[in-house]
Amino acid sequence: MKKINIYFILCLAASLLCACDYLDVVPDDVATLDDAFADRASAEGFLATCYSYQPNHGDPWVNPGLLAGDEVWLNEEINNVEGQLIAKGFQNSNAPYLSFWNGQGRGKNMFVGIRDCNIFLERVEEVHDLGEVEKKRWIAEVKFLKAYYHFWLFKSYGAVPIIKENLPIFVNTSKIQVYRDPVDEVVAYIVQLIDEAVVDLPLRLDAEIIELGRITRPIALAIKAKVLATAASPLFNGNKDFANVVDNNGVALFPQVEDPGKWEKAAAAALEAIEIAEEAGHSLIDQYDSKEDFSEAVQNELIVRSICTERNNPELIWGATHFIFSGRYQRMLVPLLVPVTSSNPVSQFYAPTLRMAELFYSRNGVPINEDKNWDYSARYQLRTASVEDEDFIQAGQQTAALHFDREARFYANIAFDRGKYILDPNAYSVQLRAGELATKRNQGEFSATGYFVKKLIHPKSALNATVFNPYYEFPFPIIRLGDLYLLYAEALNETQATPGTEVYQYLDTIRARAGLAGVVESWTQHSLVPNKPLTKEGLREIIHQERMIELAFEGQRFWDLRRWKKAADMLNEPIRGWNIGGTGTSFYNPTTIFTPNFSVPKDYLWPIPLQEMIVNPNLVQNPGW
């Protein structure tokens, strides 16, 4: 991405400050609303208001995808963070955390966002000095945003009320007691809105400096593919756990018969999105420029670390330009690499779990528990790094065998004790054992697991003797081309009796930039289950793991585990890390930090806030709440 669109962000901020004029529409405010569409400049401010309801995707405090699952864990001294409370099993219907239904618990009220989109669509024709071409584009953007806010509600709650238009101010009370619409109808409406929008959206931004963050055709089609893949997945496609969710008219809200045709629609949508994205100039990042002569293995690591963090990023289809992943957030991720000073304060506490460290493949491109040449049973034992290991581990130092002979994405994603941390052109050694540089300094400022997220720190972020300067601030990724490749491979595999060559093609393209051989070759040569990629079921498991690896720490795993109905298996397992209070080699004792409780089917969907149920008796609650 090039320069951030300061003008558009300022519009967002300004519109938020005055948003109350638009959100609480009563007769006395009609003149104010008229003023909002009096001319082009005012209408553009309202357009920015419609954009402002996007979730802050890169903020761990408000995006459940970042903290409400099992990827990262905060230490026990960081309290009352909503996502972490959800991960611990403390979600509730009385005052829900991260509620997108009514905006409670740091959530954003998606229905208010939809209402403002409806106001815009109803009133934009009144703008006297708005050209026809620009008006069509603005309408298309707002239709997409309206669809996206419905999608966010859908993936959080399942069946939700479709808000096609706003009700008149003087409407009978019974009219506002709406019903939840069945899942299939919600999905169809979202897709309809996106299809209507695509026609008038630009292929690319011609004035990127002042328009960055505006919706394009590739963005719209990429989200359409996400919507259809979500609807095709087991959570929403014939899920018997939701059979009893029926409203007071006897309407079943969740489809009870699995429809394989939904995967065909998802595959077609993903392929169309890929083709349009590539036509617009999007491509996978596959190189890293440096004046240093890094080895091929290290180059692969640095490429992976550039995927999210590179500002001029051809892979990024949609980034959260309204939320820049700034130094404030990056400091949470970086272990202390030089002594503490007043200009280099400690903030380290955003910690990957041991489960995530075990997720990534061996250097042979297969899971570590399947690699016939990788000793899985000895993964917690200590091993001394040799000269051959010094690309990623300090030679002569001991660390867990788990950290040796892994794929590039492991080293790009996770910083570990005695591992190397490159901030180009320099390489630092991470020291995490009790009493060492990167251990606890002040209250709340330490890793609970003995790991740190490296993926979201650009290799060229600056560090000198006194200060870490994350000048590579970037829009947090919402969806990128690599995500679409894997989504297409997943959907295509589900439509075929046995895997076809096209599925392997898209998987292998993603693997190649991490320095890995193709799926079939890797499993044939190195796996204890060599035929796994040759069956639909086996390849499904491979694709799922590829998504969890490739999209780690980008807020995707949380939603994927739910739509696959794997959350109950994963999120009832203990959260573990190393013994961070251990000195010397006693550090390497796997320790349980917390044992969560994920209930089925209750925790697969958000609760509708209890107060909303009282106000509107036509709403039926999600199961278990």
Coordinates of C-alpha atoms in Angstrom, one line a residue:
M1 CA 0.0 0.0 0.0
K2 CA 1.2 3.5 -0.7
K3 CA 0.5 6.6 1.4
I4 CA -2.4 6.3 3.7
N5 CA -5.5 8.3 2.7
I6 CA -5.3 11.0 5.4
Y7 CA -8.2 12.9 3.9
F8 CA -10.5 10.0 4.0
I9 CA -9.5 9.0 7.5
L10 CA -10.1 12.6 8.7
C11 CA -13.5 12.4 7.1
L12 CA -14.2 9.2 9.1
A13 CA -13.0 10.9 12.4
A14 CA -15.1 14.0 11.7
S15 CA -18.2 12.0 10.9
L16 CA -17.8 9.9 14.0
L17 CA -17.8 13.1 16.1
C18 CA -21.1 14.2 14.7
A19 CA -22.6 10.8 14.1
C20 CA -25.1 11.2 16.9
D21 CA -27.0 13.7 14.6
Y22 CA -27.5 10.9 12.1
L23 CA -28.0 7.9 14.4
D24 CA -30.8 9.3 16.6
V25 CA -33.2 10.5 14.0
V26 CA -36.3 12.2 15.5
P27 CA -38.5 14.9 13.9
D28 CA -36.5 17.8 15.4
D29 CA -33.4 16.5 13.6
V30 CA -34.9 16.3 10.1
A31 CA -33.3 19.6 9.1
T32 CA -29.9 18.3 10.2
L33 CA -30.4 15.2 8.0
D34 CA -31.4 17.4 5.1
D35 CA -28.2 19.3 5.6
A36 CA -26.3 16.1 5.3
F37 CA -27.4 15.7 1.7
A38 CA -27.5 19.4 0.7
D39 CA -24.4 19.1 -1.5
R40 CA -21.6 16.8 -2.5
A41 CA -19.2 17.7 0.3
S42 CA -21.8 17.0 3.0
A43 CA -22.9 13.8 1.4
E44 CA -19.3 12.6 1.2
G45 CA -19.1 13.1 5.0
F46 CA -22.1 10.9 5.4
L47 CA -20.4 8.3 3.1
A48 CA -17.5 8.3 5.5
T49 CA -19.9 7.7 8.3
C50 CA -21.1 4.6 6.5
Y51 CA -17.5 3.4 6.3
S52 CA -16.9 4.1 10.0
Y53 CA -18.8 1.0 11.3
Q54 CA -16.1 -1.4 10.0
P55 CA -14.7 -3.5 12.9
N56 CA -11.1 -2.4 13.8
H57 CA -9.7 -5.7 12.4
G58 CA -6.2 -5.1 13.7
D59 CA -7.1 -4.1 17.3
P60 CA -6.9 -7.2 19.6
W61 CA -9.2 -5.4 22.1
V62 CA -12.1 -5.3 19.6
N63 CA -11.6 -8.0 17.0
P64 CA -12.6 -11.4 18.4
G65 CA -10.6 -13.1 15.7
L66 CA -7.4 -12.0 17.4
L67 CA -7.9 -12.8 21.1
A68 CA -11.1 -14.9 21.5
G69 CA -9.6 -18.2 20.3
D70 CA -6.4 -20.1 21.0
E71 CA -3.7 -18.4 18.9
V72 CA -2.5 -16.0 21.5
W73 CA -2.8 -15.6 25.2
L74 CA -2.3 -12.6 27.5
N75 CA -0.7 -13.0 30.9
E76 CA -2.9 -13.1 34.0
E77 CA -2.0 -9.4 34.9
I78 CA -3.7 -8.1 31.7
N79 CA -7.3 -8.2 32.9
N80 CA -10.8 -7.7 31.5
V81 CA -9.9 -7.9 27.8
E82 CA -13.2 -8.8 26.1
G83 CA -11.7 -11.2 23.6
Q84 CA -9.7 -13.1 26.2
L85 CA -12.8 -13.3 28.4
I86 CA -14.7 -15.0 25.5
A87 CA -11.7 -17.4 25.0
K88 CA -12.0 -18.3 28.7
G89 CA -15.7 -19.2 28.3
F90 CA -17.1 -16.1 30.1
Q91 CA -19.4 -14.9 27.3
N92 CA -22.9 -14.1 28.5
S93 CA -26.3 -12.9 27.3
N94 CA -26.9 -10.3 30.0
A95 CA -24.0 -8.0 29.0
P96 CA -22.3 -9.7 26.0
Y97 CA -18.7 -9.1 25.2
L98 CA -17.9 -7.7 21.8
S99 CA -21.6 -7.5 20.9
F100 CA -22.2 -6.5 17.3
W101 CA -25.9 -6.7 17.8
N102 CA -26.2 -3.6 20.1
G103 CA -22.6 -2.4 20.5
Q104 CA -22.1 -3.6 24.1
G105 CA -18.7 -4.8 25.4
R106 CA -16.5 -2.8 22.9
G107 CA -18.5 -4.2 20.0
K108 CA -19.8 -2.0 17.1
N109 CA -23.5 -1.9 16.5
M110 CA -23.8 -3.3 13.0
F111 CA -27.5 -2.5 12.9
V112 CA -26.8 1.2 13.3
G113 CA -24.2 0.9 10.5
I114 CA -26.9 -0.7 8.3
R115 CA -29.3 2.0 9.2
D116 CA -26.9 4.7 8.2
C117 CA -26.3 2.9 4.9
N118 CA -30.0 2.8 4.3
I119 CA -30.3 6.5 5.0
F120 CA -27.5 7.2 2.5
L121 CA -29.2 5.0 -0.2
E122 CA -32.6 6.7 0.4
R123 CA -31.3 10.3 0.3
V124 CA -28.3 10.4 -2.0
E125 CA -30.5 11.2 -5.0
E126 CA -31.2 14.5 -3.4
V127 CA -27.6 15.7 -3.7
H128 CA -27.8 18.3 -6.5
D129 CA -24.1 18.7 -7.4
L130 CA -23.1 15.0 -7.5
G131 CA -22.3 13.6 -10.9
E132 CA -24.0 10.5 -12.2
V133 CA -20.9 8.3 -12.4
E134 CA -19.7 9.3 -9.0
K135 CA -23.2 8.8 -7.5
K136 CA -23.4 5.2 -8.9
R137 CA -20.0 4.5 -7.4
W138 CA -20.9 5.8 -4.0
I139 CA -24.2 3.8 -4.0
A140 CA -22.2 0.7 -4.9
E141 CA -19.8 1.3 -2.0
V142 CA -22.6 1.7 0.5
K143 CA -24.5 -1.4 -0.8
F144 CA -21.3 -3.3 -0.3
L145 CA -20.8 -1.9 3.2
K146 CA -24.4 -2.8 4.0
A147 CA -23.8 -6.3 2.8
Y148 CA -20.6 -6.5 4.8
Y149 CA -22.3 -5.5 8.0
H150 CA -25.0 -8.1 7.4
F151 CA -22.2 -10.6 6.9
W152 CA -20.4 -9.7 10.1
L153 CA -23.7 -10.3 11.9
F154 CA -24.4 -13.5 10.1
K155 CA -21.0 -15.1 10.9
S156 CA -21.4 -14.0 14.6
Y157 CA -25.1 -14.9 15.2
G158 CA -26.3 -17.0 12.2
A159 CA -29.8 -16.0 11.4
V160 CA -30.3 -12.3 11.7
P161 CA -33.0 -9.8 10.7
I162 CA -32.5 -8.5 7.1
I163 CA -32.8 -4.7 7.2
K164 CA -33.6 -3.9 3.6
E165 CA -34.8 -0.4 4.4
N166 CA -35.4 1.8 7.4
L167 CA -38.9 2.0 8.9
P168 CA -40.6 5.4 9.0
I169 CA -40.2 7.4 12.2
F170 CA -43.9 7.2 13.1
V171 CA -44.4 3.5 12.8
N172 CA -46.5 1.2 15.0
T173 CA -44.4 -0.5 17.7
S174 CA -45.3 -3.9 16.4
K175 CA -43.5 -3.1 13.1
I176 CA -40.2 -2.8 14.8
Q177 CA -40.5 -6.1 16.5
V178 CA -38.8 -7.8 13.6
Y179 CA -38.0 -11.5 13.2
R180 CA -34.7 -13.2 12.5
D181 CA -34.6 -14.3 8.8
P182 CA -33.5 -17.8 8.0
V183 CA -29.8 -18.3 7.2
D184 CA -30.2 -19.1 3.5
E185 CA -32.3 -15.9 3.0
V186 CA -29.7 -13.8 4.8
V187 CA -26.9 -15.2 2.6
A188 CA -28.9 -14.7 -0.5
Y189 CA -29.6 -11.0 0.4
I190 CA -25.9 -10.4 1.1
V191 CA -24.9 -11.9 -2.2
Q192 CA -27.6 -9.9 -4.0
L193 CA -26.3 -6.6 -2.6
I194 CA -22.7 -7.4 -3.5
D195 CA -23.7 -8.4 -7.1
E196 CA -25.6 -5.1 -7.4
A197 CA -22.6 -3.2 -6.1
V198 CA -19.9 -4.9 -8.3
V199 CA -21.2 -3.4 -11.5
D200 CA -20.4 0.2 -10.5
L201 CA -17.2 -0.4 -8.4
P202 CA -13.8 0.4 -9.9
L203 CA -11.4 -2.4 -10.7
R204 CA -8.7 -0.5 -9.0
L205 CA -8.2 2.9 -7.3
D206 CA -7.0 5.4 -9.9
A207 CA -6.2 8.1 -7.2
E208 CA -4.8 5.8 -4.5
I209 CA -3.2 8.5 -2.5
I210 CA -6.6 10.1 -1.7
E211 CA -8.8 7.1 -2.0
L212 CA -7.0 4.3 -0.2
G213 CA -9.6 2.3 1.8
R214 CA -12.4 2.7 -0.6
I215 CA -14.2 -0.4 -1.9
T216 CA -13.1 -1.9 -5.2
R217 CA -14.5 -4.8 -7.3
P218 CA -11.8 -7.2 -6.1
I219 CA -12.7 -6.4 -2.5
A220 CA -16.4 -7.0 -3.1
L221 CA -15.9 -10.3 -4.9
A222 CA -13.4 -11.6 -2.3
I223 CA -16.0 -11.0 0.5
K224 CA -18.7 -12.6 -1.6
A225 CA -16.5 -15.7 -1.8
K226 CA -16.0 -15.6 2.0
V227 CA -19.8 -15.3 2.5
L228 CA -20.5 -18.3 0.3
A229 CA -17.8 -20.4 1.8
T230 CA -19.1 -19.7 5.3
A231 CA -22.6 -20.6 4.2
A232 CA -21.3 -23.9 2.6
S233 CA -19.3 -24.9 5.7
P234 CA -20.6 -27.4 8.3
L235 CA -21.6 -24.8 10.9
F236 CA -24.4 -23.4 8.6
N237 CA -24.9 -26.2 6.1
G238 CA -27.1 -29.0 7.5
N239 CA -26.1 -28.5 11.2
K240 CA -28.4 -30.6 13.3
D241 CA -27.3 -28.8 16.5
F242 CA -29.5 -25.9 15.4
A243 CA -32.6 -27.9 14.6
N244 CA -34.6 -26.5 17.4
V245 CA -34.0 -22.8 16.6
V246 CA -37.5 -22.1 15.3
D247 CA -39.3 -18.7 15.7
N248 CA -42.8 -18.2 17.0
N249 CA -44.2 -18.6 13.5
G250 CA -42.7 -22.1 13.2
V251 CA -40.0 -21.0 10.8
A252 CA -36.7 -22.9 11.1
L253 CA -33.8 -20.5 11.0
F254 CA -31.0 -22.9 10.1
P255 CA -31.0 -25.3 7.1
Q256 CA -31.1 -28.9 8.3
V257 CA -30.3 -30.6 5.0
E258 CA -26.7 -30.4 3.8
D259 CA -26.5 -28.9 0.3
P260 CA -23.3 -29.8 -1.6
G261 CA -24.3 -27.2 -4.3
K262 CA -23.3 -24.4 -1.8
W263 CA -19.7 -25.5 -2.2
E264 CA -20.0 -25.2 -6.0
K265 CA -21.2 -21.6 -5.6
A266 CA -18.4 -20.8 -3.2
A267 CA -15.8 -22.3 -5.6
A268 CA -17.2 -20.3 -8.6
A269 CA -17.2 -17.1 -6.5
A270 CA -13.6 -17.7 -5.2
L271 CA -12.3 -18.3 -8.8
E272 CA -14.0 -15.1 -10.1
A273 CA -12.6 -13.1 -7.2
I274 CA -9.1 -14.5 -7.9
E275 CA -9.3 -13.7 -11.6
I276 CA -10.6 -10.1 -11.0
A277 CA -8.0 -9.5 -8.3
E278 CA -5.2 -10.6 -10.7
E279 CA -6.6 -8.5 -13.5
A280 CA -6.5 -5.6 -11.1
G281 CA -2.7 -6.2 -10.5
H282 CA -2.8 -8.2 -7.2
S283 CA -0.2 -10.9 -6.9
L284 CA 1.5 -12.9 -4.2
I285 CA 4.5 -11.4 -2.5
D286 CA 7.4 -13.7 -3.4
Q287 CA 10.6 -11.7 -2.9
Y288 CA 12.3 -9.6 -0.2
D289 CA 14.8 -6.9 -1.1
S290 CA 17.8 -6.4 1.1
K291 CA 21.4 -5.2 0.8
E292 CA 22.4 -8.2 3.0
D293 CA 23.3 -11.5 1.6
F294 CA 20.8 -13.7 3.4
S295 CA 20.6 -17.5 2.8
E296 CA 17.7 -18.8 0.9
A297 CA 16.1 -20.2 4.0
V298 CA 16.3 -16.8 5.7
Q299 CA 15.0 -15.1 2.6
N300 CA 11.9 -17.3 2.7
E301 CA 11.4 -16.3 6.3
L302 CA 11.6 -12.6 5.4
I303 CA 9.3 -13.0 2.5
V304 CA 6.6 -14.4 4.8
R305 CA 7.2 -11.6 7.3
S306 CA 6.5 -9.1 4.4
I307 CA 3.2 -10.6 3.4
C308 CA 1.1 -8.6 6.0
T309 CA 3.6 -5.8 6.8
E310 CA 4.7 -4.5 3.5
R311 CA 2.9 -1.2 2.8
N312 CA 3.3 -1.3 -0.9
N313 CA 1.7 -4.7 -0.9
P314 CA 0.3 -6.2 -4.2
E315 CA -1.1 -9.2 -2.3
L316 CA -3.4 -7.1 0.0
I317 CA -6.9 -6.9 -1.5
W318 CA -8.5 -5.2 1.4
G319 CA -6.6 -3.7 4.3
A320 CA -8.0 -1.8 7.4
T321 CA -6.8 1.6 6.3
H322 CA -9.1 3.1 9.0
F323 CA -7.0 1.2 11.5
I324 CA -3.2 1.4 11.0
F325 CA -1.3 -1.3 12.9
S326 CA 0.8 1.2 14.7
G327 CA 3.8 1.2 17.0
R328 CA 1.5 1.0 20.0
Y329 CA 0.3 -2.4 18.9
Q330 CA 3.6 -3.6 17.5
R331 CA 5.3 -3.1 20.9
M332 CA 3.0 -5.7 22.4
L333 CA 4.5 -8.3 20.0
V334 CA 8.2 -7.6 20.2
P335 CA 10.4 -9.2 22.8
L336 CA 12.9 -6.9 24.4
L337 CA 16.0 -7.2 22.3
V338 CA 18.1 -4.4 23.8
P339 CA 18.3 -3.1 27.4
V340 CA 15.3 -1.1 28.7
T341 CA 15.6 2.7 28.4
S342 CA 13.2 5.6 28.8
S343 CA 12.9 5.7 25.0
N344 CA 12.6 1.9 24.7
P345 CA 9.8 1.0 27.1
V346 CA 8.6 -2.6 27.6
S347 CA 5.2 -3.5 26.3
Q348 CA 5.7 -7.2 25.5
F349 CA 2.7 -9.4 26.3
Y350 CA 1.0 -10.7 23.1
A351 CA 2.0 -14.3 23.3
P352 CA 1.4 -17.2 20.8
T353 CA 0.4 -20.5 22.5
L354 CA 2.5 -23.7 22.4
R355 CA -0.3 -25.1 20.2
M356 CA 0.6 -22.6 17.6
A357 CA 4.3 -23.4 17.8
E358 CA 3.4 -27.0 17.1
L359 CA 1.0 -26.2 14.2
F360 CA 3.6 -25.3 11.6
Y361 CA 5.2 -28.0 9.4
S362 CA 8.6 -29.5 9.6
R363 CA 11.1 -28.3 6.9
N364 CA 9.9 -31.3 4.9
G365 CA 6.5 -29.6 4.5
V366 CA 4.3 -32.0 6.5
P367 CA 2.9 -31.9 10.1
I368 CA 5.6 -32.6 12.7
N369 CA 3.5 -35.5 14.1
E370 CA 3.4 -37.1 10.6
D371 CA 7.0 -36.5 9.5
K372 CA 8.8 -39.9 9.6
N373 CA 12.2 -38.2 9.9
W374 CA 11.2 -35.7 12.7
D375 CA 11.1 -37.0 16.2
Y376 CA 7.8 -35.8 17.5
S377 CA 8.0 -37.6 20.8
A378 CA 11.2 -35.8 21.7
R379 CA 10.0 -32.3 20.7
Y380 CA 10.2 -30.9 24.3
Q381 CA 13.7 -32.2 24.9
L382 CA 16.7 -29.9 24.6
R383 CA 19.0 -29.8 21.7
T384 CA 22.1 -27.7 21.1
A385 CA 22.3 -25.6 17.9
S386 CA 25.1 -26.3 15.5
V387 CA 26.6 -24.0 12.8
E388 CA 24.1 -25.6 10.4
D389 CA 21.3 -24.3 12.5
E390 CA 22.5 -20.7 12.9
D391 CA 20.1 -19.3 10.2
F392 CA 17.4 -19.4 12.9
I393 CA 19.0 -20.4 16.2
Q394 CA 22.0 -19.0 18.0
A395 CA 24.8 -21.6 17.5
G396 CA 26.0 -23.3 20.6
Q397 CA 22.8 -22.5 22.5
Q398 CA 20.3 -25.0 23.8
T399 CA 16.6 -24.7 23.0
A400 CA 13.7 -27.2 22.5
A401 CA 13.9 -29.7 19.7
L402 CA 10.5 -28.3 18.7
H403 CA 12.4 -25.2 17.3
F404 CA 14.7 -27.1 14.9
D405 CA 14.1 -28.2 11.3
R406 CA 10.9 -26.3 10.8
E407 CA 9.4 -24.6 7.8
A408 CA 10.1 -20.9 7.0
R409 CA 6.6 -19.9 8.2
F410 CA 7.4 -21.1 11.7
Y411 CA 10.4 -18.9 11.9
A412 CA 8.6 -16.0 10.3
N413 CA 5.6 -16.2 12.7
I414 CA 7.0 -17.0 16.1
A415 CA 9.9 -15.7 18.1
F416 CA 11.3 -18.2 20.7
D417 CA 14.1 -18.4 23.3
R418 CA 17.5 -18.5 21.7
G419 CA 16.0 -17.9 18.3
K420 CA 17.3 -15.2 15.9
Y421 CA 15.2 -12.1 15.3
I422 CA 16.2 -10.2 12.2
L423 CA 15.6 -6.4 12.0
D424 CA 17.4 -5.9 8.7
P425 CA 20.4 -5.6 8.6
N426 CA 20.9 -6.8 12.2
A427 CA 20.2 -10.1 13.8
Y428 CA 19.4 -10.4 17.5
S429 CA 19.2 -13.3 19.9
V430 CA 15.9 -13.7 21.9
Q431 CA 16.5 -14.4 25.6
L432 CA 13.4 -15.4 27.4
R433 CA 14.4 -17.4 30.5
A434 CA 13.7 -16.0 34.0
G435 CA 16.0 -13.1 34.8
E436 CA 17.0 -12.5 31.2
L437 CA 16.5 -9.6 28.9
A438 CA 13.0 -10.4 27.6
T439 CA 11.4 -11.7 30.8
K440 CA 9.1 -9.8 33.2
R441 CA 10.0 -6.2 33.9
N442 CA 6.9 -4.5 35.1
Q443 CA 3.3 -5.5 35.8
G444 CA 1.7 -7.1 32.9
E445 CA 4.7 -6.7 30.6
F446 CA 5.8 -10.3 29.8
S447 CA 4.9 -13.2 27.6
A448 CA 2.7 -15.8 29.3
T449 CA 3.9 -18.6 27.0
G450 CA 7.5 -17.8 26.3
Y451 CA 6.7 -17.0 22.7
F452 CA 6.1 -13.8 20.7
V453 CA 4.4 -13.0 17.4
K454 CA 7.0 -12.1 14.8
K455 CA 4.9 -12.1 11.6
L456 CA 3.3 -8.7 12.2
I457 CA 6.7 -6.9 12.6
H458 CA 8.3 -5.9 9.3
P459 CA 12.0 -7.1 8.9
K460 CA 13.1 -3.5 8.3
S461 CA 11.6 -2.1 11.4
A462 CA 14.3 -0.1 13.1
L463 CA 16.1 -1.0 16.4
N464 CA 19.2 0.8 17.7
A465 CA 20.9 0.8 21.0
T466 CA 18.1 2.7 22.7
V467 CA 14.8 2.4 20.9
F468 CA 12.6 0.1 18.8
N469 CA 11.0 2.2 16.0
P470 CA 8.3 0.4 14.1
Y471 CA 8.2 2.8 11.2
Y472 CA 6.8 0.0 9.0
E473 CA 3.2 0.7 10.2
F474 CA 0.7 -0.8 7.9
P475 CA -3.1 -1.4 7.3
F476 CA -4.0 -4.7 9.0
P477 CA -5.0 -7.3 6.4
I478 CA -8.7 -8.1 6.1
I479 CA -8.4 -10.3 3.0
R480 CA -5.4 -11.0 0.7
L481 CA -4.8 -13.0 -2.4
G482 CA -3.3 -15.9 -0.5
D483 CA -6.5 -16.3 1.5
L484 CA -8.5 -16.5 -1.7
Y485 CA -6.2 -19.2 -3.2
L486 CA -6.7 -21.4 -0.1
L487 CA -10.4 -20.6 0.0
Y488 CA -10.7 -21.7 -3.7
A489 CA -8.7 -24.9 -3.0
E490 CA -11.0 -25.7 -0.1
A491 CA -14.2 -25.1 -2.0
L492 CA -13.0 -26.9 -5.1
N493 CA -12.0 -30.0 -3.1
E494 CA -15.4 -30.1 -1.5
T495 CA -17.0 -30.3 -5.0
Q496 CA -15.0 -33.3 -6.2
A497 CA -15.1 -37.0 -5.4
T498 CA -11.3 -37.1 -5.5
P499 CA -8.9 -34.2 -5.6
G500 CA -8.1 -32.6 -9.0
T501 CA -4.9 -31.0 -10.2
E502 CA -6.3 -27.5 -9.8
V503 CA -6.7 -27.9 -6.1
Y504 CA -3.0 -28.9 -5.8
Q505 CA -2.0 -26.0 -8.0
Y506 CA -3.4 -23.4 -5.7
L507 CA -2.1 -25.1 -2.5
D508 CA 1.4 -25.6 -4.0
T509 CA 1.6 -22.0 -5.1
I510 CA 1.2 -20.9 -1.5
R511 CA 3.7 -23.5 -0.2
A512 CA 6.3 -22.7 -2.8
R513 CA 7.0 -19.2 -1.5
A514 CA 7.7 -20.8 1.9
G515 CA 10.3 -23.0 0.2
L516 CA 8.2 -26.2 0.4
A517 CA 7.6 -28.8 -2.2
G518 CA 4.1 -29.6 -3.5
V519 CA 1.6 -31.4 -1.3
V520 CA 1.7 -34.7 -3.1
E521 CA 5.5 -34.8 -3.3
S522 CA 5.9 -33.8 0.4
W523 CA 3.5 -36.4 1.7
T524 CA 4.8 -39.2 -0.6
Q525 CA 8.4 -38.7 0.5
H526 CA 8.1 -37.6 4.1
S527 CA 4.8 -38.5 5.7
L528 CA 3.7 -41.5 7.7
V529 CA 0.4 -41.1 5.9
P530 CA 1.7 -40.9 2.3
N531 CA -1.7 -41.2 0.6
K532 CA -3.4 -38.5 2.7
P533 CA -3.5 -35.8 -0.1
L534 CA -5.0 -38.3 -2.6
T535 CA -8.4 -38.5 -0.9
K536 CA -11.0 -35.8 -0.4
E537 CA -11.1 -36.2 3.3
G538 CA -7.3 -36.3 3.7
L539 CA -6.8 -33.2 1.5
R540 CA -9.5 -31.4 3.5
E541 CA -7.4 -31.8 6.6
I542 CA -4.3 -30.6 4.8
I543 CA -6.2 -27.6 3.4
H544 CA -7.5 -26.7 6.9
Q545 CA -3.9 -26.9 8.3
E546 CA -2.6 -24.8 5.4
R547 CA -5.1 -22.1 6.2
M548 CA -4.3 -22.1 9.9
I549 CA -0.6 -21.8 9.0
E550 CA -0.7 -19.3 6.2
L551 CA -3.2 -17.0 7.9
A552 CA -1.9 -17.4 11.5
F553 CA -2.3 -14.2 13.6
E554 CA -4.4 -12.5 11.0
G555 CA -7.8 -13.0 12.8
Q556 CA -8.9 -15.9 10.5
R557 CA -8.4 -19.0 12.6
F558 CA -11.1 -18.0 15.1
W559 CA -13.8 -17.9 12.4
D560 CA -12.5 -20.9 10.4
L561 CA -12.6 -23.2 13.4
R562 CA -16.2 -22.3 13.9
R563 CA -17.4 -22.7 10.4
W564 CA -15.6 -26.1 10.2
K565 CA -17.2 -27.1 13.5
K566 CA -13.7 -27.8 14.9
A567 CA -13.8 -25.3 17.6
A568 CA -15.1 -27.7 20.2
D569 CA -12.1 -30.0 19.6
M570 CA -9.5 -27.2 19.6
L571 CA -10.9 -24.8 22.1
N572 CA -11.4 -27.3 24.9
E573 CA -7.8 -28.2 25.0
P574 CA -5.5 -26.5 27.7
I575 CA -3.7 -23.3 26.7
R576 CA 0.0 -24.1 27.3
G577 CA 3.4 -22.4 27.1
W578 CA 6.8 -22.8 28.6
N579 CA 7.6 -22.4 32.3
I580 CA 8.4 -18.7 32.0
G581 CA 9.5 -18.6 35.7
G582 CA 12.2 -21.2 35.0
T583 CA 15.9 -20.4 34.9
G584 CA 18.3 -22.2 32.6
T585 CA 16.9 -25.3 31.1
S586 CA 14.0 -25.5 33.6
F587 CA 12.3 -23.0 31.3
Y588 CA 11.5 -25.8 28.9
N589 CA 8.8 -27.5 30.9
P590 CA 5.4 -27.3 29.1
T591 CA 3.0 -25.6 31.5
T592 CA -0.8 -25.3 31.5
I593 CA -1.8 -21.6 31.7
F594 CA -5.6 -22.0 31.4
T595 CA -8.1 -24.7 30.6
P596 CA -11.0 -23.1 28.7
N597 CA -14.6 -24.5 28.4
F598 CA -16.1 -24.4 24.9
S599 CA -19.8 -25.6 25.1
V600 CA -21.6 -27.2 22.1
P601 CA -23.6 -25.8 20.4
K602 CA -23.7 -22.7 22.7
D603 CA -20.3 -21.2 22.0
Y604 CA -20.5 -21.5 18.2
L605 CA -22.7 -18.4 18.0
W606 CA -22.9 -15.1 19.9
P607 CA -25.9 -14.6 22.3
I608 CA -28.5 -12.1 21.4
P609 CA -28.4 -9.5 24.2
L610 CA -31.1 -10.3 26.8
Q611 CA -32.4 -6.8 26.8
E612 CA -33.0 -7.1 23.0
M613 CA -35.0 -10.3 23.7
I614 CA -37.2 -8.4 26.2
V615 CA -37.9 -5.5 23.9
N616 CA -38.6 -7.7 21.0
P617 CA -40.4 -11.0 21.8
N618 CA -40.3 -12.1 18.2
L619 CA -36.6 -12.8 18.5
V620 CA -35.6 -16.4 19.3
Q621 CA -32.3 -16.9 21.2
N622 CA -29.4 -18.9 19.9
P623 CA -29.1 -22.3 21.5
G624 CA -27.6 -22.6 25.0
W625 CA -28.1 -18.9 25.9

